mmCIF file of C-alpha atoms in Angstrom:
data_model
loop_
_atom_site.group_PDB
_atom_site.id
_atom_site.type_symbol
_atom_site.label_atom_id
_atom_site.label_comp_id
_atom_site.label_asym_id
_atom_site.label_seq_id
_atom_site.Cartn_x
_atom_site.Cartn_y
_atom_site.Cartn_z
ATOM 1 C CA TRP A 1 79.506 98.042 59.832
ATOM 2 C CA ASN A 2 79.584 100.060 62.809
ATOM 3 C CA PHE A 3 82.062 103.041 62.040
ATOM 4 C CA GLY A 4 82.209 103.930 65.719
ATOM 5 C CA HIS A 5 83.447 100.585 66.650
ATOM 6 C CA TYR A 6 86.298 100.632 64.448
ATOM 7 C CA LEU A 7 87.349 104.353 65.770
ATOM 8 C CA ARG A 8 87.104 103.096 69.248
ATOM 9 C CA PHE A 9 89.123 100.109 68.867
ATOM 10 C CA GLY A 10 91.711 101.548 66.349
ATOM 11 C CA HIS A 11 91.188 98.637 63.525
ATOM 12 C CA ILE A 12 93.142 98.805 60.382
ATOM 13 C CA LEU A 13 90.846 98.362 57.368
ATOM 14 C CA ASN A 14 92.254 97.291 54.017
ATOM 15 C CA PHE A 15 90.163 98.183 50.709
ATOM 16 C CA PHE A 16 91.009 96.530 47.408
ATOM 17 C CA TYR A 17 89.481 97.850 44.334
ATOM 18 C CA VAL A 18 89.635 96.500 40.967
ATOM 19 C CA TYR A 19 88.620 98.852 38.108
ATOM 20 C CA PHE A 20 88.911 99.264 34.409
ATOM 21 C CA LEU A 21 90.875 102.038 32.658
ATOM 22 C CA GLY A 22 90.158 101.704 28.954
ATOM 23 C CA CYS A 23 90.445 98.123 28.142
ATOM 24 C CA GLN A 24 93.080 97.478 30.942
ATOM 25 C CA ILE A 25 92.250 96.075 34.414
ATOM 26 C CA TYR A 26 94.054 97.668 37.458
ATOM 27 C CA LYS A 27 93.999 97.216 41.070
ATOM 28 C CA LEU A 28 94.204 99.991 43.644
ATOM 29 C CA ILE A 29 95.054 99.137 47.387
ATOM 30 C CA PHE A 30 94.032 101.246 50.186
ATOM 31 C CA THR A 31 95.048 100.872 53.944
ATOM 32 C CA ILE A 32 93.368 103.008 56.289
ATOM 33 C CA HIS A 33 94.388 103.343 59.853
ATOM 34 C CA PHE A 34 91.944 104.482 62.524
ATOM 35 C CA LEU A 35 93.938 105.634 65.499
ATOM 36 C CA SER A 36 91.371 107.482 67.829
ATOM 37 C CA TYR A 37 88.061 109.178 68.047
ATOM 38 C CA SER A 38 89.424 112.578 67.396
ATOM 39 C CA LYS A 39 92.253 111.719 65.145
ATOM 40 C CA ILE A 40 91.866 109.669 61.768
ATOM 41 C CA ILE A 41 95.081 109.055 59.840
ATOM 42 C CA PHE A 42 94.532 107.997 56.246
ATOM 43 C CA ASN A 43 97.801 106.030 55.209
ATOM 44 C CA LEU A 44 97.222 105.517 51.535
ATOM 45 C CA ARG A 45 99.293 102.713 49.979
ATOM 46 C CA LEU A 46 98.830 102.932 46.339
ATOM 47 C CA ASN A 47 99.591 99.704 44.363
ATOM 48 C CA LEU A 48 98.552 100.560 40.838
ATOM 49 C CA SER A 49 99.435 97.524 38.666
ATOM 50 C CA LYS A 50 98.082 95.775 35.634
ATOM 51 C CA ILE A 51 96.439 92.586 36.514
ATOM 52 C CA ASN A 52 96.856 89.502 34.423
ATOM 53 C CA VAL A 53 93.001 89.071 33.361
ATOM 54 C CA LYS A 54 93.131 85.354 33.011
ATOM 55 C CA SER A 55 94.964 84.851 36.388
ATOM 56 C CA PHE A 56 92.604 87.253 38.223
ATOM 57 C CA SER A 57 89.421 85.710 36.763
ATOM 58 C CA LYS A 58 90.876 82.115 37.777
ATOM 59 C CA ASP A 59 91.446 83.341 41.282
ATOM 60 C CA LEU A 60 88.102 85.019 41.727
ATOM 61 C CA ILE A 61 86.388 82.076 40.423
ATOM 62 C CA ALA A 62 88.266 79.637 42.851
ATOM 63 C CA TRP A 63 87.638 81.924 45.734
ATOM 64 C CA TYR A 64 83.751 81.969 44.778
ATOM 65 C CA ASP A 65 83.960 78.194 44.681
ATOM 66 C CA ILE A 66 85.214 78.059 48.435
ATOM 67 C CA ASN A 67 83.145 80.838 49.823
ATOM 68 C CA LYS A 68 79.828 81.017 48.152
ATOM 69 C CA ARG A 69 76.777 80.863 50.111
ATOM 70 C CA SER A 70 73.961 78.453 49.247
ATOM 71 C CA LEU A 71 71.159 80.844 48.251
ATOM 72 C CA PRO A 72 67.744 79.531 46.839
ATOM 73 C CA TRP A 73 67.800 81.908 43.795
ATOM 74 C CA ARG A 74 71.349 80.510 42.846
ATOM 75 C CA ASN A 75 69.701 77.069 42.749
ATOM 76 C CA THR A 76 67.114 77.697 40.102
ATOM 77 C CA ASN A 77 66.783 78.771 36.515
ATOM 78 C CA ASP A 78 63.184 80.240 37.036
ATOM 79 C CA PRO A 79 63.523 83.911 35.906
ATOM 80 C CA TYR A 80 60.563 84.944 38.101
ATOM 81 C CA LYS A 81 62.548 83.844 41.301
ATOM 82 C CA ILE A 82 65.811 85.456 39.957
ATOM 83 C CA TRP A 83 63.945 88.681 39.289
ATOM 84 C CA LEU A 84 62.271 88.451 42.455
ATOM 85 C CA SER A 85 65.609 88.257 44.380
ATOM 86 C CA GLU A 86 67.030 91.172 42.298
ATOM 87 C CA ILE A 87 64.253 93.405 43.346
ATOM 88 C CA ILE A 88 64.400 92.484 46.851
ATOM 89 C CA LEU A 89 68.200 92.645 47.138
ATOM 90 C CA GLN A 90 68.133 96.203 45.823
ATOM 91 C CA GLN A 91 69.914 98.155 48.502
ATOM 92 C CA THR A 92 69.278 95.431 51.099
ATOM 93 C CA GLN A 93 71.628 92.965 52.643
ATOM 94 C CA ILE A 94 71.156 89.187 52.050
ATOM 95 C CA ALA A 95 70.509 88.475 55.659
ATOM 96 C CA GLN A 96 67.428 90.924 55.725
ATOM 97 C CA GLY A 97 66.252 90.153 52.129
ATOM 98 C CA LEU A 98 66.371 86.360 52.396
ATOM 99 C CA PRO A 99 63.209 85.788 54.650
ATOM 100 C CA TYR A 100 61.243 88.181 52.342
ATOM 101 C CA TYR A 101 62.284 86.294 49.508
ATOM 102 C CA ILE A 102 61.099 83.135 51.122
ATOM 103 C CA ASN A 103 57.900 84.542 52.076
ATOM 104 C CA PHE A 104 57.047 85.944 48.770
ATOM 105 C CA VAL A 105 57.868 82.547 46.755
ATOM 106 C CA ASN A 106 55.460 80.704 49.401
ATOM 107 C CA GLU A 107 52.836 83.472 48.737
ATOM 108 C CA TYR A 108 53.231 83.945 45.136
ATOM 109 C CA PRO A 109 55.118 80.894 43.781
ATOM 110 C CA ASP A 110 55.079 82.319 40.132
ATOM 111 C CA VAL A 111 54.612 85.484 38.318
ATOM 112 C CA ILE A 112 50.904 84.925 37.712
ATOM 113 C CA LYS A 113 50.015 84.617 41.424
ATOM 114 C CA LEU A 114 51.743 87.830 42.165
ATOM 115 C CA ALA A 115 49.943 89.643 39.301
ATOM 116 C CA GLN A 116 46.769 88.161 40.483
ATOM 117 C CA SER A 117 47.150 89.786 44.096
ATOM 118 C CA SER A 118 46.405 93.309 45.043
ATOM 119 C CA GLU A 119 48.947 95.912 45.333
ATOM 120 C CA GLN A 120 47.847 96.052 49.065
ATOM 121 C CA GLU A 121 48.653 92.580 49.873
ATOM 122 C CA VAL A 122 52.232 92.809 47.978
ATOM 123 C CA LEU A 123 52.855 95.831 50.103
ATOM 124 C CA LYS A 124 51.749 94.021 53.225
ATOM 125 C CA LEU A 125 54.156 91.229 52.600
ATOM 126 C CA TRP A 126 56.912 93.715 51.785
ATOM 127 C CA GLU A 127 56.312 95.556 55.223
ATOM 128 C CA GLY A 128 59.523 96.341 56.939
ATOM 129 C CA LEU A 129 61.867 95.886 53.748
ATOM 130 C CA GLY A 130 61.734 99.623 52.799
ATOM 131 C CA TYR A 131 61.764 101.351 49.478
ATOM 132 C CA TYR A 132 58.007 100.509 48.857
ATOM 133 C CA SER A 133 58.540 101.646 45.356
ATOM 134 C CA ARG A 134 60.262 98.373 44.713
ATOM 135 C CA ALA A 135 57.215 96.514 45.672
ATOM 136 C CA ARG A 136 54.871 98.696 43.550
ATOM 137 C CA ASN A 137 57.162 98.382 40.513
ATOM 138 C CA LEU A 138 57.404 94.587 41.141
ATOM 139 C CA HIS A 139 53.449 94.283 41.277
ATOM 140 C CA LYS A 140 53.105 96.487 38.195
ATOM 141 C CA ALA A 141 55.910 94.467 36.295
ATOM 142 C CA ALA A 142 54.112 91.081 37.205
ATOM 143 C CA LYS A 143 50.924 92.452 35.743
ATOM 144 C CA ILE A 144 52.629 93.396 32.565
ATOM 145 C CA VAL A 145 54.600 90.050 32.183
ATOM 146 C CA VAL A 146 51.247 88.242 32.509
ATOM 147 C CA ASN A 147 49.054 90.592 30.394
ATOM 148 C CA GLU A 148 51.705 91.496 27.771
ATOM 149 C CA PHE A 149 54.094 88.559 27.771
ATOM 150 C CA LYS A 150 51.554 85.710 28.667
ATOM 151 C CA GLY A 151 53.433 84.886 31.996
ATOM 152 C CA VAL A 152 56.904 84.565 30.404
ATOM 153 C CA PHE A 153 59.536 86.894 31.199
ATOM 154 C CA PRO A 154 60.789 88.871 27.998
ATOM 155 C CA SER A 155 64.047 87.449 26.565
ATOM 156 C CA ASN A 156 65.372 90.506 24.955
ATOM 157 C CA TYR A 157 66.980 93.215 26.552
ATOM 158 C CA SER A 158 64.850 95.960 25.070
ATOM 159 C CA GLU A 159 61.625 94.518 26.285
ATOM 160 C CA LEU A 160 63.017 93.677 29.615
ATOM 161 C CA ILE A 161 64.129 97.084 30.512
ATOM 162 C CA LYS A 162 60.755 98.527 29.925
ATOM 163 C CA LEU A 163 59.501 96.653 32.920
ATOM 164 C CA PRO A 164 58.924 98.980 35.937
ATOM 165 C CA GLY A 165 61.849 98.672 38.290
ATOM 166 C CA ILE A 166 64.292 97.198 35.868
ATOM 167 C CA GLY A 167 64.902 99.957 33.273
#
């Protein structure tokens, strides 16, 4: 978001954090008041209390059911498409990454097609998304999946984290 916009118009922002301390879940609530360009006053309201885990989980899932967006990688069990979305969305907003995801799936519908492409082709399709090491690692990992795992993503953690861009 545009930080200057909030400074100019004196908006109030609320931040809600949930974090783990030992085995307990706590909530920490900050309220920050932006009063003007030159004067920023931080009004810290601290509400540190234990959360009922069952209640919190139930509320979070209910909120998600109402507010979730329909995204193509949520409607598939294909490990390739889920992995592709994870790589594209690293440090990228969904609005920016979604068109790239769609283009990649159209151009390379499976890991075999991706592995058969050249690095230059992958980089060209990635153009404009930034962090080009992600594209290079995506291509390297696709080649490993095809050559060492016969086109099937490893199902165990120790093999999965060996793939470039994951581990």
